[in-house]
Short mmCIF file of C-alpha atoms in Angstrom, two decimals:
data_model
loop_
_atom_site.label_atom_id
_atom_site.label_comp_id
_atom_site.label_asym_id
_atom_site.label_seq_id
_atom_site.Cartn_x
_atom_site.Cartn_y
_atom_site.Cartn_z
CA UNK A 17 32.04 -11.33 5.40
CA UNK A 18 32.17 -13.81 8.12
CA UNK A 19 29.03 -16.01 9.30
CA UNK A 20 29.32 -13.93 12.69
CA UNK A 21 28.71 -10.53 10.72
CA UNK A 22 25.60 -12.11 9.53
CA UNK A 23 21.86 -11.55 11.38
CA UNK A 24 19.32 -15.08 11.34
CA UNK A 25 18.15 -15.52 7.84
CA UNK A 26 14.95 -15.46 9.60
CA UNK A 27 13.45 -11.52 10.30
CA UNK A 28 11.59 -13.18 13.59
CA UNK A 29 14.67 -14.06 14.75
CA UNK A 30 16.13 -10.66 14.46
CA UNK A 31 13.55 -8.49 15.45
CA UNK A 32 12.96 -7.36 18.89
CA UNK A 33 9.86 -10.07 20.58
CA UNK A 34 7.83 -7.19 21.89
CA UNK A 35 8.02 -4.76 18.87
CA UNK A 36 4.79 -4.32 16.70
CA UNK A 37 7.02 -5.21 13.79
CA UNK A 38 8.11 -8.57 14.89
CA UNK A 39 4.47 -9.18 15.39
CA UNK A 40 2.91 -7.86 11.70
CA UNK A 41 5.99 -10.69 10.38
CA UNK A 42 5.35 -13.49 11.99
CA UNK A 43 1.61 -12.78 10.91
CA UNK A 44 2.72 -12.59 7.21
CA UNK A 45 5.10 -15.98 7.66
CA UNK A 46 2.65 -17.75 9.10
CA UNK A 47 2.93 -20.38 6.45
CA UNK A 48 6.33 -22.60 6.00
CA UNK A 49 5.79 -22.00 2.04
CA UNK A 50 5.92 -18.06 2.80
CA UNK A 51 9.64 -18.04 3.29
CA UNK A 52 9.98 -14.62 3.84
CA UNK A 53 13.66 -15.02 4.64
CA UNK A 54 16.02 -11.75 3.36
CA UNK A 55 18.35 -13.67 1.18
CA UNK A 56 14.92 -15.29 -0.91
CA UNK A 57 15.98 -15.74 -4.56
CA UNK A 58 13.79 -17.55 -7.08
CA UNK A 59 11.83 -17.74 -9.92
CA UNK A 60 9.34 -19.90 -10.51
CA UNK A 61 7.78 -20.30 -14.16
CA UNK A 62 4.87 -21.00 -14.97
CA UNK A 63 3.51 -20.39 -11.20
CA UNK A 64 5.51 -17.28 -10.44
CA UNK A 65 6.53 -16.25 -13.03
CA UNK A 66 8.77 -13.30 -11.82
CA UNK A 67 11.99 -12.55 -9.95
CA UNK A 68 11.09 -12.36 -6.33
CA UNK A 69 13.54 -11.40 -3.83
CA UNK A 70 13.89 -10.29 0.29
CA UNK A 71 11.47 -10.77 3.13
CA UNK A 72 9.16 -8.38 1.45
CA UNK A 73 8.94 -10.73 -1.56
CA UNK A 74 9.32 -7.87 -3.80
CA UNK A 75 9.49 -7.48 -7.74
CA UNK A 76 9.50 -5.81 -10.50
CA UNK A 77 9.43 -1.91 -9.49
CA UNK A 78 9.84 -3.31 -5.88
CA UNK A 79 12.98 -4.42 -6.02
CA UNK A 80 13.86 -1.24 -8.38
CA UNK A 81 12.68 0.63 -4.98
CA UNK A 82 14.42 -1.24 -2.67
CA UNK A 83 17.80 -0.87 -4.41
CA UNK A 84 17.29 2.72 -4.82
CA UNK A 85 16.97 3.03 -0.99
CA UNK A 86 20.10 1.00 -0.67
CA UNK A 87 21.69 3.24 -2.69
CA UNK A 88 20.67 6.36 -0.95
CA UNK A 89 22.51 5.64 2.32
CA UNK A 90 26.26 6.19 1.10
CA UNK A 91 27.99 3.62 3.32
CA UNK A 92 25.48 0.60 2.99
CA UNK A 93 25.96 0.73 -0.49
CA UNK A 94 29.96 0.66 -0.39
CA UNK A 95 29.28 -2.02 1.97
CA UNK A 96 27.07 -4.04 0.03
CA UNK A 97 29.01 -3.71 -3.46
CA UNK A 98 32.05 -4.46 -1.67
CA UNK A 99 30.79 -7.81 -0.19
CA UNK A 100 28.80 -8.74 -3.12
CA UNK A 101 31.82 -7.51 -5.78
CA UNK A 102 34.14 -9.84 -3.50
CA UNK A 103 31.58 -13.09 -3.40
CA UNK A 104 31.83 -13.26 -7.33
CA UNK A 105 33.71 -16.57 -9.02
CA UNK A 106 35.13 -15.80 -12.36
CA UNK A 107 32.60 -17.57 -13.97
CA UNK A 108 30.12 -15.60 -12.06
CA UNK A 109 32.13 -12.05 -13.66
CA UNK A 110 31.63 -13.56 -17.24
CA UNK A 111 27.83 -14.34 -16.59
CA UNK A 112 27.43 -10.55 -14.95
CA UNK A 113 29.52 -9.04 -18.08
CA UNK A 114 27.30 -10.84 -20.48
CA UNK A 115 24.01 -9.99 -19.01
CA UNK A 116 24.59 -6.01 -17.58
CA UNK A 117 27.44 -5.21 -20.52
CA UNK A 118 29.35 -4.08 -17.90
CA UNK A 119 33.65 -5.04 -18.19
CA UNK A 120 34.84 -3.66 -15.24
CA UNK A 121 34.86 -5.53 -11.82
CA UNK A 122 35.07 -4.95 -8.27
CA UNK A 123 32.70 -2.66 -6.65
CA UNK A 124 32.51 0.65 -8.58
CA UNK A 125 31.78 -2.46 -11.85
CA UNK A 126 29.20 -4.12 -9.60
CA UNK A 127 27.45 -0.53 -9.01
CA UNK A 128 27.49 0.24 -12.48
CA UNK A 129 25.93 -3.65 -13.61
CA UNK A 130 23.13 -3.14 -10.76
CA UNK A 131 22.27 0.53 -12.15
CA UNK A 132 22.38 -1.14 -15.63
CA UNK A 133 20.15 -3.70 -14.69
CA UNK A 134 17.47 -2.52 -11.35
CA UNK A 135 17.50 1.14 -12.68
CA UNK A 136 18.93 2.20 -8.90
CA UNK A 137 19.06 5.64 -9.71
CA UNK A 138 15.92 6.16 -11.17
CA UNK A 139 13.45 3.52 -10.49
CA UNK A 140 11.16 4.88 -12.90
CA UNK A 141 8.45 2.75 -14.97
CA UNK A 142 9.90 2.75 -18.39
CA UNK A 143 13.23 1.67 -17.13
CA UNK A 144 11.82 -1.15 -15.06
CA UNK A 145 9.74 -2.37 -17.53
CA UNK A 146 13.06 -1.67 -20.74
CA UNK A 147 15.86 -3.17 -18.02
CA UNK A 148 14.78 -4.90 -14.82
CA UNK A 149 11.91 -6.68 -16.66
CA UNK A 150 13.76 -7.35 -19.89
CA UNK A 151 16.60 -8.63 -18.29
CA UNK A 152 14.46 -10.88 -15.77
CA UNK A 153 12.35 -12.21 -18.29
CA UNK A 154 16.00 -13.11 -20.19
CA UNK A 155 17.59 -15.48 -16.75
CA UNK A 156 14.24 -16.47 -15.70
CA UNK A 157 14.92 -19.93 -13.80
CA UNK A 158 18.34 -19.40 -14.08
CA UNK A 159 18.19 -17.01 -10.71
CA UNK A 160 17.22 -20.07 -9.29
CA UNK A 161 20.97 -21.09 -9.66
CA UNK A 162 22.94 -20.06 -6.49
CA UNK A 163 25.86 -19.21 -8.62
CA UNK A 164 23.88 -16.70 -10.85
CA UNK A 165 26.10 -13.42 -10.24
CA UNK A 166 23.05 -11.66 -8.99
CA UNK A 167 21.84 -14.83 -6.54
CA UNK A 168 24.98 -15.42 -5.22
CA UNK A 169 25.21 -11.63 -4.26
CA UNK A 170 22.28 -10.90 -3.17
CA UNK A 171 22.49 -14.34 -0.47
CA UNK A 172 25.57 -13.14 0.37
CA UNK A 173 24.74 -9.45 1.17
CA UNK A 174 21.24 -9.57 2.10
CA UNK A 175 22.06 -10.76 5.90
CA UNK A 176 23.89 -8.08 6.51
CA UNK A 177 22.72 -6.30 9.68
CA UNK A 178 22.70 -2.95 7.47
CA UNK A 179 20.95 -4.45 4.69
CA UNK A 180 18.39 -6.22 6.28
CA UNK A 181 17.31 -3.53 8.45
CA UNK A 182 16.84 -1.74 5.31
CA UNK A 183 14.97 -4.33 4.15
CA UNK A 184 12.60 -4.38 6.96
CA UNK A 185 12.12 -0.52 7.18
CA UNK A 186 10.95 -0.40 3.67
CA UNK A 187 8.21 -3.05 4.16
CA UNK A 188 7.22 -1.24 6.80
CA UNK A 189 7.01 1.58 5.30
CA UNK A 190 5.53 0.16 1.76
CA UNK A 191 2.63 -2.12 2.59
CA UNK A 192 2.13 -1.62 6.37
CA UNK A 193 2.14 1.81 6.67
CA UNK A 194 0.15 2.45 3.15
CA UNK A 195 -2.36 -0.29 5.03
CA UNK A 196 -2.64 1.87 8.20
CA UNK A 197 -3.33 4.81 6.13
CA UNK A 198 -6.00 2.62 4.13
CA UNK A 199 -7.39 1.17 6.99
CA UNK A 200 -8.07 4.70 8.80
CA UNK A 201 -9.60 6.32 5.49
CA UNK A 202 -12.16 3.31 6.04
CA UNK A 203 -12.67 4.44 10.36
CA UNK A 204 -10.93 1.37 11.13
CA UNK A 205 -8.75 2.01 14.06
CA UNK A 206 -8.50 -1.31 15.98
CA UNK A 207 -5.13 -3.09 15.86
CA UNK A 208 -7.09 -5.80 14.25
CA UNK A 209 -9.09 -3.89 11.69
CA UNK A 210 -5.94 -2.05 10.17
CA UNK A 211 -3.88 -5.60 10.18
CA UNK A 212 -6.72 -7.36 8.27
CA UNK A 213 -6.61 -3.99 5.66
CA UNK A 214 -2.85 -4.57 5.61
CA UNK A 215 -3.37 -7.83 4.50
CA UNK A 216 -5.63 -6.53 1.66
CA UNK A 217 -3.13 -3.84 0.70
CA UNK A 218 -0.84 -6.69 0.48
CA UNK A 219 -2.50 -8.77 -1.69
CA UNK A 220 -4.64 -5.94 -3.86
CA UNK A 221 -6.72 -3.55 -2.08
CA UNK A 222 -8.97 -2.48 -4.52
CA UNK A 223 -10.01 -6.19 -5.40
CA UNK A 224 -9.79 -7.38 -1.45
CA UNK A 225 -11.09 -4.68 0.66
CA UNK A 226 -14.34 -2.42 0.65
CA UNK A 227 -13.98 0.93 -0.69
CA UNK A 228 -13.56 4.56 1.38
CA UNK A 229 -16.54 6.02 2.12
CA UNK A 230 -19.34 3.57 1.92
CA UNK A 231 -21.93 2.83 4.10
CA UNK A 232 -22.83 -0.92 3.50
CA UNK A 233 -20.55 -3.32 1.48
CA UNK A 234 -21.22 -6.39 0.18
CA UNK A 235 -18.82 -9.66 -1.26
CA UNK A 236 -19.49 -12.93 -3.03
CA UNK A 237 -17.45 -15.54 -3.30
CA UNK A 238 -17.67 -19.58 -4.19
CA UNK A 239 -21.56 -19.02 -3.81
CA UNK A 240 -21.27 -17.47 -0.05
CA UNK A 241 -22.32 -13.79 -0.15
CA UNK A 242 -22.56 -11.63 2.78
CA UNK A 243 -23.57 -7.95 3.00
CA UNK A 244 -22.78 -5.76 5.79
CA UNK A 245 -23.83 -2.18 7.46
CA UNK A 246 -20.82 0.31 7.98
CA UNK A 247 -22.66 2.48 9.85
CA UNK A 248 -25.07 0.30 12.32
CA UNK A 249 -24.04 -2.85 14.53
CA UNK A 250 -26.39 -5.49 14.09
CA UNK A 251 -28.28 -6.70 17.06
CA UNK A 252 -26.53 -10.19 16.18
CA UNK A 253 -23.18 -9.06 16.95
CA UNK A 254 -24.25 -6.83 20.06
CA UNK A 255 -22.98 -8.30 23.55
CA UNK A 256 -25.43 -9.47 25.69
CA UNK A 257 -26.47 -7.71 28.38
CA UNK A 258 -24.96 -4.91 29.90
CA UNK A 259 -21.86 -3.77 28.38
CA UNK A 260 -19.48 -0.36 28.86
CA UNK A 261 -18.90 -0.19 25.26
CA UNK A 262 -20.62 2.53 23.69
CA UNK A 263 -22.12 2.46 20.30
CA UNK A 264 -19.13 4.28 18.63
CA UNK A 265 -16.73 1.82 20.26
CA UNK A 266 -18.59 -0.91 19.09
CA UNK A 267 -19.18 0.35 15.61
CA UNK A 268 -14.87 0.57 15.51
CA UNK A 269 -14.95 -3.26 16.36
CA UNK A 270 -18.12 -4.44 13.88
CA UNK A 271 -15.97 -2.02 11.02
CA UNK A 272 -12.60 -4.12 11.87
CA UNK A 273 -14.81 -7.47 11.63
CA UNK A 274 -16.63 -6.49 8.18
CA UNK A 275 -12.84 -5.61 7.43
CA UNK A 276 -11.60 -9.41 8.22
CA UNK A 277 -14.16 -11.02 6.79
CA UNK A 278 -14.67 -8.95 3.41
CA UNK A 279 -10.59 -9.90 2.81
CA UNK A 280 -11.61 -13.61 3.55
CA UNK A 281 -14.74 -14.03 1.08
CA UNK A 282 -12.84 -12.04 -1.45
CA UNK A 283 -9.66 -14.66 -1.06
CA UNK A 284 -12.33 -17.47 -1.61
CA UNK A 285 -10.66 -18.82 1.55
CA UNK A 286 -9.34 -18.55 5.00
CA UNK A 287 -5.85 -17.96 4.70
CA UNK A 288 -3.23 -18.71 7.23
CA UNK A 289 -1.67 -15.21 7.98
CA UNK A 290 -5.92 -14.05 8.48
CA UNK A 291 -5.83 -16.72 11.44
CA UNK A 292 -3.09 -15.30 12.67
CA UNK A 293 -4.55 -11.53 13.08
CA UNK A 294 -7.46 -13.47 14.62
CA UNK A 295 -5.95 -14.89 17.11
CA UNK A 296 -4.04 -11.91 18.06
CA UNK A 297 -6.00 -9.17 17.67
CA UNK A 298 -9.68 -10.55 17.35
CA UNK A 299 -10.22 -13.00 20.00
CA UNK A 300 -10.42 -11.76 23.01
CA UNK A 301 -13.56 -9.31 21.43
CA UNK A 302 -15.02 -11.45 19.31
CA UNK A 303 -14.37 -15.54 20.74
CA UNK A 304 -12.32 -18.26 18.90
CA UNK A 305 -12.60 -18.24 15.14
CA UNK A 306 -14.63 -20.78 13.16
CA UNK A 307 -12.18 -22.30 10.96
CA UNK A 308 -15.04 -25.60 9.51
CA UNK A 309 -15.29 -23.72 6.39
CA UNK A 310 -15.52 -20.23 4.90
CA UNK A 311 -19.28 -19.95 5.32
CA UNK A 312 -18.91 -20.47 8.92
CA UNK A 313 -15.85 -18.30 9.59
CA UNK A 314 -18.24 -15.22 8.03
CA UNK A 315 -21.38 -15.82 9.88
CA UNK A 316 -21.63 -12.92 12.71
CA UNK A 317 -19.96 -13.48 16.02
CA UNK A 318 -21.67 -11.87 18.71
CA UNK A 319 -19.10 -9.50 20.32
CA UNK A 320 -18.27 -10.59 23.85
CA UNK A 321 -18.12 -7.31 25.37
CA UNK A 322 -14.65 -6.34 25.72
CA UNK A 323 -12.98 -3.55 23.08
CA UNK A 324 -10.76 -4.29 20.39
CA UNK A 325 -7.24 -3.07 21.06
CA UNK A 326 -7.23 0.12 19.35
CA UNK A 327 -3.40 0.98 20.47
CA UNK A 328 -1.84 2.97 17.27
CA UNK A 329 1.14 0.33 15.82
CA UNK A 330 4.77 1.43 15.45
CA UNK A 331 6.62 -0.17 12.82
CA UNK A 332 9.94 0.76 13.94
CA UNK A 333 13.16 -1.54 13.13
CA UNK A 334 14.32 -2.83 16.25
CA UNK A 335 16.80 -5.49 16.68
CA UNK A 336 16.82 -8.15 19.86
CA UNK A 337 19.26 -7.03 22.02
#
């Protein structure tokens, strides 16, 4: 594969400037040490401890997931065991016979080593954790090596446009759309609401984002603690004077605030891709984000009046032109 047949390691630079998707990744790289880049590679012991691959970051079961999808679409997988098969040293063949069991070479041998190792066909839970897990646990920091028969693959094939569109369709459809889903079984609806509950669903929802169905919520963190009304805006946050919003409309925005900052106590801090949805989706409602310290960035704004953007999101793949 030549460096022409390759797309920017970089998803931003891929993806289409005014699509919702290029929007929802810039959010999620908005720190340097994110590196969501599609060839990523590494682990990291003892501070991540795991093999962690793609713009999605994914592992364990993940990456079992991701494969599988691969695999479903007949011609990207030819594609992608013919690259990878063909970026293999013969050192690299030795290392991939010793660690899959596999003899045989070339593509149809590369196949049968990933299936042997990532459980392609059947990303299951006890073959994840009896093969992909095993087997991770066994090369550890030695996928950190870009020689490693699986490293050097994988950064060879991953840039592919076919590939990394795949890539980026099923983070969409993992985390953002499970988060859109999330974030309208809590009546959040605003663009910045259901990012901030994407964020959650990235990290944890159940430990990072108030439950479905209540009425008030509450978080603690670091000795800040803040409690909140689902149901009622408090006259704190109401605009002043006269405003078109109606109470419903307002109640969408207060939800989609209690939504931000429940994420941020629960984090213990403000994190970079949260001041990103701020200042895209939160601003213009709810003025220029406190950033002097936790406490502050969780007191209650007083809404200035204007709606939230409550425009659905569509998380389609689409390249620049």
């Amino acid at each position: 594969m030549n460096a022409a047949d390759l797309v920017n390691d970089d998803p931003s630079q891929v993806l289409d400037e005014n699509s919702d998707l290029f929007l929802m990744q810039k959010i999620f790289n908005a720190t340097s040490s994110s590196r969501r880049v599609f060839s990523e590679v590494h682990f990291h012991d003892p501070e991540d401890p795991n093999l962690t691959i793609g713009m999605g970051h994914w592992i364990g079961g993940n990456i079992a997931d991701l494969f599988h999808r691969l695999n479903e679409d007949a011609q990207v997988w030819k594609t992608l065991t013919e690259i990878w098969s063909a970026a293999l040293s013969e050192d690299a063949w030795r290392q991939f016979h010793n660690e899959t069991g596999i003899s045989e070479r070339g593509a149809s041998g590369l196949s049968a080593g990933l299936e042997s190792t990532l459980c392609v066909s059947h990303p299951i839970k006890t073959c994840v954790e009896n093969n992909l897990l095993r087997w991770a646990s066994r090369v550890r920091e030695g996928f950190n090596d870009e020689k490693h028969w699986f490293t050097a693959g994988w950064k060879q094939i991953s840039r592919s446009e076919s590939v990394a569109a795949t890539q980026l369709a099923f983070w969409a459809d993992g985390v953002l759309v499970q988060g859109v889903d999330g974030a309208h079984a809590r009546g959040i609806h605003t663009r910045g609401g259901v990012a901030s509950v994407i964020s959650a669903c990235s990290s944890g929802l159940g430990s990072t984002m108030f439950g479905i169905g209540v009425t008030e919520t509450k978080a603690s963190n670091g000795g800040i603690s803040r409690r909140w009304s689902l149901t009622e805006v408090p006259d704190s946050a109401r605009p002043i004077g006269r405003s078109n919003l109606s109470d419903q409309r307002l109640l969408e925005d207060w939800r989609a605030l209690v939504a931000w900052q429940y994420y941020a106590i629960s984090k213990g801090k403000i994190r970079d891709r949260m001041k990103a949805i701020w200042k895209a989706y939160y601003e213009g409602s709810w003025g220029g984000l406190n950033e002097g310290s936790l406490a502050a960035a969780t007191d209650i704004p007083r809404h200035l009046g204007r709606a939230m953007n409550d425009a659905p999101f569509d998380f389609s793949v689409i390249f620049r032109s």
